[in-house]
Short mmCIF file of the C-alpha atoms (twelve columns), coordinates in Angstrom:
data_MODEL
# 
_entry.id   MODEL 
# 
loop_
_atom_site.group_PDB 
_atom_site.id 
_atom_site.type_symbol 
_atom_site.label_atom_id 
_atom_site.label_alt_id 
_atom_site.label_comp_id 
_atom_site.label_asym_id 
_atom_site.label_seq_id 
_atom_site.Cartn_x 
_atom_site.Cartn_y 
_atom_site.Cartn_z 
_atom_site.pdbx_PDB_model_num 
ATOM 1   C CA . UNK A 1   2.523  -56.922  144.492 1 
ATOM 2   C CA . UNK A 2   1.853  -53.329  145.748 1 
ATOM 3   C CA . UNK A 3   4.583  -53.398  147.677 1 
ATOM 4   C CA . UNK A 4   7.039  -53.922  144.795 1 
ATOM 5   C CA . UNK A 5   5.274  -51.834  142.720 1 
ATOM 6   C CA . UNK A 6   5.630  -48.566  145.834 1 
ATOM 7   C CA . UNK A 7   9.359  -49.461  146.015 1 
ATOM 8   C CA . UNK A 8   10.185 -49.792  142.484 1 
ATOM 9   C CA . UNK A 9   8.080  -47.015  141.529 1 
ATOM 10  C CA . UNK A 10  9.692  -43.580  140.939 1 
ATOM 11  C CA . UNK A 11  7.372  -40.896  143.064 1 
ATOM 12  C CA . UNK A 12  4.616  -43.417  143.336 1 
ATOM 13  C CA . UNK A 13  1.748  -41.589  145.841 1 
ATOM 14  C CA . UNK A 14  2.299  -44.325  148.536 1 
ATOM 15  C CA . UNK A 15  5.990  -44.030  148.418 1 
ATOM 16  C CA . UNK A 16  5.613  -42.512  152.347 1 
ATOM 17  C CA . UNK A 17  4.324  -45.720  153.602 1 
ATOM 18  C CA . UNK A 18  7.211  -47.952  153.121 1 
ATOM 19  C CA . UNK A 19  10.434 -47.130  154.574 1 
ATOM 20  C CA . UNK A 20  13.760 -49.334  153.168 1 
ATOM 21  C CA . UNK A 21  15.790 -49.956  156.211 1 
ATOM 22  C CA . UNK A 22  19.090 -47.556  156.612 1 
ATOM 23  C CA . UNK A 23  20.874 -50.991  158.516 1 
ATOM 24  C CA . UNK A 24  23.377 -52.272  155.937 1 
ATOM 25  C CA . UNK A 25  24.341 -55.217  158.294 1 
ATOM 26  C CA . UNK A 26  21.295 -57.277  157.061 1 
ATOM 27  C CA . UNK A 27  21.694 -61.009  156.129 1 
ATOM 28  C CA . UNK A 28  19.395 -62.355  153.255 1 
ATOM 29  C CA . UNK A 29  17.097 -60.203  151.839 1 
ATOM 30  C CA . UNK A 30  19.278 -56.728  151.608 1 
ATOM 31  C CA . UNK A 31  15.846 -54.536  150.648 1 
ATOM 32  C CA . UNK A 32  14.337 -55.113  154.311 1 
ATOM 33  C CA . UNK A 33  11.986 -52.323  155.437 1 
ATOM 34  C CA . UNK A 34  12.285 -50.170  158.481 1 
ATOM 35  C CA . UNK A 35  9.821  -51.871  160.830 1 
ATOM 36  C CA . UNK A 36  6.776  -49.206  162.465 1 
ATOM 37  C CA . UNK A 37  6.522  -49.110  165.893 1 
ATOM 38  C CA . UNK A 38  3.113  -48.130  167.432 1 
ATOM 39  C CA . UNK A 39  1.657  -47.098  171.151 1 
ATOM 40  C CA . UNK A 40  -1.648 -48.105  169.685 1 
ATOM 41  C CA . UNK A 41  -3.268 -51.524  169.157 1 
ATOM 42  C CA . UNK A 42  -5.495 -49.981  166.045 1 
ATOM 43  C CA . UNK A 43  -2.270 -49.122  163.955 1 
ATOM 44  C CA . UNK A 44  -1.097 -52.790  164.314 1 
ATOM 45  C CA . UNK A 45  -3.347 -53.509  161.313 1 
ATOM 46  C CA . UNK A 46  -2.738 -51.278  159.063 1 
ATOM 47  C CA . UNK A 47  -1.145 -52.256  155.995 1 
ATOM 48  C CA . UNK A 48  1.941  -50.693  156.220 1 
ATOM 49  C CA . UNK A 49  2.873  -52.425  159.670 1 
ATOM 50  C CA . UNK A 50  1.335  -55.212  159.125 1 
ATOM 51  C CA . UNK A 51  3.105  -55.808  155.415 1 
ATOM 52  C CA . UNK A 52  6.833  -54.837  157.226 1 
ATOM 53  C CA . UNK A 53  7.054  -58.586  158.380 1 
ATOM 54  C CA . UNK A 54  5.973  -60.155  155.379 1 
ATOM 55  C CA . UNK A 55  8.152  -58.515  152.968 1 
ATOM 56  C CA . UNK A 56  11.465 -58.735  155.305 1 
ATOM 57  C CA . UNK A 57  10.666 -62.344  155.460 1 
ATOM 58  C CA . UNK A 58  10.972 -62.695  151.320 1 
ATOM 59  C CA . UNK A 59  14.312 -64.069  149.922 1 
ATOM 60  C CA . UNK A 60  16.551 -61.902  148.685 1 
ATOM 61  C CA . UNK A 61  16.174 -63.349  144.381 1 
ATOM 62  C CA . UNK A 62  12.399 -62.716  145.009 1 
ATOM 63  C CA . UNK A 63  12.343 -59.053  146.110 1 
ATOM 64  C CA . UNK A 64  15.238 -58.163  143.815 1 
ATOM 65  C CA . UNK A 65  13.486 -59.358  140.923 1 
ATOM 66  C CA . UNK A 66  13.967 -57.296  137.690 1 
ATOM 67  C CA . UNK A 67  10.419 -56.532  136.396 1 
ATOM 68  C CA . UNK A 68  7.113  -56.793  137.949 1 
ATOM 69  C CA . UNK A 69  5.773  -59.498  135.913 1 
ATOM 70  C CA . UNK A 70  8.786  -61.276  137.196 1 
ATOM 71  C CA . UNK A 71  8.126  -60.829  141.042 1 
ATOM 72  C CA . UNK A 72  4.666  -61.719  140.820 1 
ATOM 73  C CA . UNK A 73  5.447  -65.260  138.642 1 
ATOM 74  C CA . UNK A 74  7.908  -65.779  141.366 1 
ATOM 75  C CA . UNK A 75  5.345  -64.973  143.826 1 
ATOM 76  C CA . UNK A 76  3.136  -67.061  142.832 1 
ATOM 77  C CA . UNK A 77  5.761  -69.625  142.882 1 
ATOM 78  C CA . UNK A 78  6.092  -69.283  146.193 1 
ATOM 79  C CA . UNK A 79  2.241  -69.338  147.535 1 
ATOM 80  C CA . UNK A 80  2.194  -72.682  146.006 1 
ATOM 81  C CA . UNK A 81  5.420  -74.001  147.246 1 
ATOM 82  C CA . UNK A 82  5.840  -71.804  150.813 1 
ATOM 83  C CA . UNK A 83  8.141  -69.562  151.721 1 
ATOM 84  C CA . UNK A 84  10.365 -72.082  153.992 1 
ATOM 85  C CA . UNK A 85  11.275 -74.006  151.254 1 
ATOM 86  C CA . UNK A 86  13.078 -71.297  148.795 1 
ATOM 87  C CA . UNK A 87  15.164 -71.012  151.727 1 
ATOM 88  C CA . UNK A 88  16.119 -74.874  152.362 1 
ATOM 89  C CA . UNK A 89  19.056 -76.780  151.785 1 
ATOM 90  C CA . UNK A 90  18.291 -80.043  152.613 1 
ATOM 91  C CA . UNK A 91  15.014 -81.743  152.004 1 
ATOM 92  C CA . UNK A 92  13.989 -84.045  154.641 1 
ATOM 93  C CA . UNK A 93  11.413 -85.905  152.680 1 
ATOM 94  C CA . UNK A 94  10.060 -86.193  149.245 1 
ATOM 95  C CA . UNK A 95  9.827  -83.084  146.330 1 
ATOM 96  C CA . UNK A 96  7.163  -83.282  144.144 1 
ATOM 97  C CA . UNK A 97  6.302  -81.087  141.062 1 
ATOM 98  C CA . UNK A 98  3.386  -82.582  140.073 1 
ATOM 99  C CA . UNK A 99  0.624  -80.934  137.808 1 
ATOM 100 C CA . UNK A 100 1.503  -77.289  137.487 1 
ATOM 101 C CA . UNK A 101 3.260  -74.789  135.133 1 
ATOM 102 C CA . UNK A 102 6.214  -73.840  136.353 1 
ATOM 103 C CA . UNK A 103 7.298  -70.439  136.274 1 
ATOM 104 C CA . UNK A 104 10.793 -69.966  133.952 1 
ATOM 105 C CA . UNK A 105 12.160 -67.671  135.985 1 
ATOM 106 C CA . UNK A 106 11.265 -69.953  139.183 1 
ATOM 107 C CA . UNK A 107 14.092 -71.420  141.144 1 
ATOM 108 C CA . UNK A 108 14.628 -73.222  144.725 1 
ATOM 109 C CA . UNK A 109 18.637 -71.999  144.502 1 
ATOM 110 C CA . UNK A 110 19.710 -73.166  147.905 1 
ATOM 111 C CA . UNK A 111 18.452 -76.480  147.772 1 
ATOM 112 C CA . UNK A 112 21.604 -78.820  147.582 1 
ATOM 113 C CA . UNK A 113 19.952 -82.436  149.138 1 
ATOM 114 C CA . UNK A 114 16.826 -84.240  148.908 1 
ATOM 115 C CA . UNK A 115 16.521 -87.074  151.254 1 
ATOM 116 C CA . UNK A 116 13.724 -88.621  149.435 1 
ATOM 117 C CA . UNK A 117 12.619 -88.686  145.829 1 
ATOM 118 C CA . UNK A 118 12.096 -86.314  143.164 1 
ATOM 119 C CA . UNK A 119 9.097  -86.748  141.262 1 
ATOM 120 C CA . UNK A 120 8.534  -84.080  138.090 1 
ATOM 121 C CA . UNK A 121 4.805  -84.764  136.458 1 
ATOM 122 C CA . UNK A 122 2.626  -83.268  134.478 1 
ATOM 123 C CA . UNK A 123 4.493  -80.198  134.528 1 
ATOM 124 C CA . UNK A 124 4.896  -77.316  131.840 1 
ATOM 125 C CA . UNK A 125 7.194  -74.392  131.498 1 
ATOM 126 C CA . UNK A 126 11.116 -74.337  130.998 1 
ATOM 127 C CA . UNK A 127 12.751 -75.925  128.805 1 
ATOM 128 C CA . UNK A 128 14.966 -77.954  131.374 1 
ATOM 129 C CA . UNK A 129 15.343 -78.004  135.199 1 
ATOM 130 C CA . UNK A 130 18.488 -75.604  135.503 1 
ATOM 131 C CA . UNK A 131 16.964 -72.896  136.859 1 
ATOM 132 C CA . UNK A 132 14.509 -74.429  139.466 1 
ATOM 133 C CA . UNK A 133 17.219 -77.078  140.972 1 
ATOM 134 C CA . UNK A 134 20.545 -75.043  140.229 1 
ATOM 135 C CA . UNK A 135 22.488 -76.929  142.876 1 
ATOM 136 C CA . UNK A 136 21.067 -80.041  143.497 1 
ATOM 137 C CA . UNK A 137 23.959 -82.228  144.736 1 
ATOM 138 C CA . UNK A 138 22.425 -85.121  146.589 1 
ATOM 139 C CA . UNK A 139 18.888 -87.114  145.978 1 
ATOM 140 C CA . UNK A 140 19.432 -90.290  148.987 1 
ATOM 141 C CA . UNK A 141 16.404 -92.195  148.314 1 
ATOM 142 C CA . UNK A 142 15.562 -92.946  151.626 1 
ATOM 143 C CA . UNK A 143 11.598 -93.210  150.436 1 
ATOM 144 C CA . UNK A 144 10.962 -93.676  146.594 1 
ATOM 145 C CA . UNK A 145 8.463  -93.617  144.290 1 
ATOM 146 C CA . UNK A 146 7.632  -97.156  142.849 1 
ATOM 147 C CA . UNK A 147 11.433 -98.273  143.837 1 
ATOM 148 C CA . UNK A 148 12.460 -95.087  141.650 1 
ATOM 149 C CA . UNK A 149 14.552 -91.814  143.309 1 
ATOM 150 C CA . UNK A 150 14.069 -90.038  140.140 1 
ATOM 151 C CA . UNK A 151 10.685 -89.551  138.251 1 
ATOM 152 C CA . UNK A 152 10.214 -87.250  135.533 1 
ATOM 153 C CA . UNK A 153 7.267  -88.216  133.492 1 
ATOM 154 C CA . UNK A 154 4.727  -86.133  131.080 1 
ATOM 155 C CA . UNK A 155 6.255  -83.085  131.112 1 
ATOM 156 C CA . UNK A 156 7.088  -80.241  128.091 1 
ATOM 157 C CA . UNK A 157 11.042 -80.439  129.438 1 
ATOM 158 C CA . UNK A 158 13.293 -80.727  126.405 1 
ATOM 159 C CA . UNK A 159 16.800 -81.091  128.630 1 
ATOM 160 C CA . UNK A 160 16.914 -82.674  131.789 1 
ATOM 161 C CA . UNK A 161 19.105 -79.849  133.000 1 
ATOM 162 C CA . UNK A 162 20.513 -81.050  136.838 1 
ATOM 163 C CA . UNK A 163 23.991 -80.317  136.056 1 
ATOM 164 C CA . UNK A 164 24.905 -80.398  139.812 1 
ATOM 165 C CA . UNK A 165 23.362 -83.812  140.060 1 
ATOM 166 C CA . UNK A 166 26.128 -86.126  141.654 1 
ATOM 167 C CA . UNK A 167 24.819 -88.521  143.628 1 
ATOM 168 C CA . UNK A 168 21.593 -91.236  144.083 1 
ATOM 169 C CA . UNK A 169 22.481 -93.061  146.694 1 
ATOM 170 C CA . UNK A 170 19.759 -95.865  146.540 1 
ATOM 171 C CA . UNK A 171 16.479 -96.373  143.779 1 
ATOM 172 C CA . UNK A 172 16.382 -96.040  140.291 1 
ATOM 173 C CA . UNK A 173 15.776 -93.424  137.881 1 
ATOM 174 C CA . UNK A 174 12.498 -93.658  135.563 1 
ATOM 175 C CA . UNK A 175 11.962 -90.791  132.974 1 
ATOM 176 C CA . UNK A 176 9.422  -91.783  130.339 1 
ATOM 177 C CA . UNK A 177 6.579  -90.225  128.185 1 
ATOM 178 C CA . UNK A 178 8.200  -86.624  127.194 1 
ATOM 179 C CA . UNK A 179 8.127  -86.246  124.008 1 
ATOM 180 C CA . UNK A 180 10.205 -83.160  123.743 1 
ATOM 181 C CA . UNK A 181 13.141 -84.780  126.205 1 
ATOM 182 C CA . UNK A 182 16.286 -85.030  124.447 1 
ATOM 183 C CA . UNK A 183 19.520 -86.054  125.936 1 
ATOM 184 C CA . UNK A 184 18.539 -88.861  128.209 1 
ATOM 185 C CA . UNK A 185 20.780 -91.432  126.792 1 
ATOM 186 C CA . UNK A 186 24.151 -89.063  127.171 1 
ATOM 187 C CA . UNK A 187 24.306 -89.402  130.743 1 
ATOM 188 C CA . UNK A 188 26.152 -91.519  132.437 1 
ATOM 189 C CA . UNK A 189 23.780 -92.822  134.642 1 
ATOM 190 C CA . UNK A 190 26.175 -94.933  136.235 1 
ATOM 191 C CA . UNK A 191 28.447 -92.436  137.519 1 
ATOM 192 C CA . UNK A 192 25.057 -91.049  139.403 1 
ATOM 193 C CA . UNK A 193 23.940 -94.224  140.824 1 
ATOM 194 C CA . UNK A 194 27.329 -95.241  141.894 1 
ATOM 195 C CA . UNK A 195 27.652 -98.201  143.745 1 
ATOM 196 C CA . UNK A 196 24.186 -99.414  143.358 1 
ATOM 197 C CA . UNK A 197 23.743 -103.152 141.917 1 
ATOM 198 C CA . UNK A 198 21.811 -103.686 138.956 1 
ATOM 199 C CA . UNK A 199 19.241 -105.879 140.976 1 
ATOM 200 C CA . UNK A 200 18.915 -102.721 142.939 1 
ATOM 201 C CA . UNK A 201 18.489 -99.915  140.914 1 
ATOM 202 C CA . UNK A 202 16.831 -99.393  137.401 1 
ATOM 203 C CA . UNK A 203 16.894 -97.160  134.915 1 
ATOM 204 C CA . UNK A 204 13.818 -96.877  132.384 1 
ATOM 205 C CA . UNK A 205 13.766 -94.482  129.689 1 
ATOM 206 C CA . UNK A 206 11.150 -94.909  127.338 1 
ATOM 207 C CA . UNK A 207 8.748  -92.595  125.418 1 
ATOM 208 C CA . UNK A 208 11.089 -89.295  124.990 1 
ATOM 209 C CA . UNK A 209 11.836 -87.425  122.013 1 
ATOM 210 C CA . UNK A 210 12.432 -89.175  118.881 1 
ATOM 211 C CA . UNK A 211 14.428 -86.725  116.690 1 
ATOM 212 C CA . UNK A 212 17.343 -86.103  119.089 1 
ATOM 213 C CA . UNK A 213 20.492 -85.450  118.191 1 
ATOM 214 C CA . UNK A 214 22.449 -86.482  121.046 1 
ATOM 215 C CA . UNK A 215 25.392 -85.656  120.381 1 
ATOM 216 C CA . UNK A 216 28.187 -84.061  123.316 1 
ATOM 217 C CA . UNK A 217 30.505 -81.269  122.730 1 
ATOM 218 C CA . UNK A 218 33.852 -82.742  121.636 1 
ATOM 219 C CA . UNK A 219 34.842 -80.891  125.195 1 
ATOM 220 C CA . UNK A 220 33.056 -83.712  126.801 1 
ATOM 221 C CA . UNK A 221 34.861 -86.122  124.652 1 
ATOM 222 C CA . UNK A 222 36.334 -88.372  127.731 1 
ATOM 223 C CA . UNK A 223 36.863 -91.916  128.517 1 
ATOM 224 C CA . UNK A 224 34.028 -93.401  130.265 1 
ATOM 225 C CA . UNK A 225 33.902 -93.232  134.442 1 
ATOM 226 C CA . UNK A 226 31.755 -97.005  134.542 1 
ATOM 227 C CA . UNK A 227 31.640 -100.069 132.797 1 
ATOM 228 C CA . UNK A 228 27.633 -100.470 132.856 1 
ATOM 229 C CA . UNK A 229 25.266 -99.061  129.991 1 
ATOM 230 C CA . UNK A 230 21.743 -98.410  129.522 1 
ATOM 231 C CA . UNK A 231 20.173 -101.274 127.255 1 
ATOM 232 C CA . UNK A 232 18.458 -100.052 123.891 1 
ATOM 233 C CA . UNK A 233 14.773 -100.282 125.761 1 
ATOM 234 C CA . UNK A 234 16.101 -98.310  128.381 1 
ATOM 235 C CA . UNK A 235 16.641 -101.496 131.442 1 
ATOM 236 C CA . UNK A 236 19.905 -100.674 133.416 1 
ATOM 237 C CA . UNK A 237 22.044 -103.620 131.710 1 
ATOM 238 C CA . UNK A 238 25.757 -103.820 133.124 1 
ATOM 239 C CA . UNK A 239 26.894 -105.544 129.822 1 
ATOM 240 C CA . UNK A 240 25.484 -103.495 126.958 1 
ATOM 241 C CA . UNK A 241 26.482 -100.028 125.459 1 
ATOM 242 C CA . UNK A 242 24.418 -97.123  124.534 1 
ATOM 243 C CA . UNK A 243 26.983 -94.656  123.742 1 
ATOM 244 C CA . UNK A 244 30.682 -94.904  122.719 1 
ATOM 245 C CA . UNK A 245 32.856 -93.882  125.495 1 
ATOM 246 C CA . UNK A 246 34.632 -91.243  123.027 1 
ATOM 247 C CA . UNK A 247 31.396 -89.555  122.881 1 
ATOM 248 C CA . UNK A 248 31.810 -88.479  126.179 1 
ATOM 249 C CA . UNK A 249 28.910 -87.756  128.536 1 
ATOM 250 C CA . UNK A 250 26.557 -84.397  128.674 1 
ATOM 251 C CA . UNK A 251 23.259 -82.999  130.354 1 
ATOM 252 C CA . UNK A 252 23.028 -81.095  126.496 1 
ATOM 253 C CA . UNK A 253 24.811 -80.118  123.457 1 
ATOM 254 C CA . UNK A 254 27.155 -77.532  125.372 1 
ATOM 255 C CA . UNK A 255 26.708 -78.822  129.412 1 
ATOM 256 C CA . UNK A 256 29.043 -81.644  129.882 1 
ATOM 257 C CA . UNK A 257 28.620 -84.084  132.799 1 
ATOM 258 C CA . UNK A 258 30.821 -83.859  135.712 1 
ATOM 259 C CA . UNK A 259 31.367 -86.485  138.073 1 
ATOM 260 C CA . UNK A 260 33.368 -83.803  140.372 1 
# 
């Protein structure tokens, strides 16, 4: 925090400490400081050295954060969910956002894959996922939760909001008990699961919000990609229809669902 606060500060008294790098050829975070060298072991503590590391190490979103208040929520973020993973790509394992509030402006924006499951409980704070999974491709259920890839249960969420959500290669997806959660029932689920059999793979949705309008942009107004439905208590059924396939398929009112 103080170190944001002496860079971002306009003639802040401990503005001579920290030193932004003059190197412009600098990969991730742009704002990296000049490192300190020293002859003397004592000097190795001090602050200002011994800060130089931690801050270059910092991704680039959280040190170019627009407001104090923002840094430090993001910050915070990161103490409880480590450093290494704002910068992965690829899960190998499980992610679990279990019983926390999660910061709005918080966001894991390179993760694309997730070789496990994703489990989302007992979790407050935005209004959808969007901004914490941005680009999440790819959930392989290689280890799942209760035969279920996807778990999103008890939470404040009102959208889903994994608009780059493509492809769950094997277990189901279970998203009950959020009473806020509106537009469940306008994905195509199908599309997601692909070539999963309905012995395989479930999908239970039960428990979300009640006064839902659920009703797609006529932009997403397009023939249906699958044959298979959710059944009206929310058991992947390959012969029953939830939605009309003129009503198209959407993640919200204005985020249509692309299979591409």
């Amino acid at each position: 925090m103080m170190a944001y606060s002496i860079l971002n500060t306009s003639g802040h008294p401990l503005k001579q400490l920290l030193k932004l790098s003059s190197n412009t050829n600098l990969s991730g975070n742009t704002r990296k400081l000049e490192t300190q060298h020293s002859k003397r072991d004592c000097r190795h503590n001090f602050y200002s050295i011994r800060l130089v590391k931690y801050w270059n190490s910092l991704p680039a979103e959280l040190v170019q954060a627009t407001s104090q208040e923002s840094f430090k929520r993001q910050l915070d973020f990161e103490d409880d969910t480590g450093i290494q993973l704002l910068r992965c790509s690829v899960i190998e394992g499980d992610l679990f956002v279990v019983f926390t509030r999660i910061p709005r402006d918080a966001s894991l924006p390179l993760l694309r894959e997730i070789t496990g499951s994703l489990l989302v409980y007992d979790v407050e704070g935005p209004d959808d996922l969007s901004n914490l999974l941005p680009n999440l491709t790819l959930i392989r259920g290689q280890t799942l939760v209760f035969g279920y890839a996807v778990v999103i249960k008890s939470t404040s969420l009102k959208n889903i909001g994994l608009f780059s959500l493509r492809v769950i290669q094997q277990g189901g997806i279970r998203i009950d008990n959020n009473p806020q959660l509106c537009y469940v029932r306008t994905i195509d689920w199908n599309v997601i699961l692909q070539d999963q059999s309905a012995g395989v793979s479930s999908v239970k949705i039960v428990k979300n919000g009640l006064m839902c309008p659920n009703t797609c942009s006529s932009d997403c107004s397009v023939a249906s990609q699958s044959t298979g439905r959710l059944s009206a208590v929310g058991i992947w059924s390959p012969s029953l229809r939830d939605i009309s396939p003129t009503d198209g398929h959407c993640w919200s009112v204005n985020k249509c669902q692309s299979s591409k």
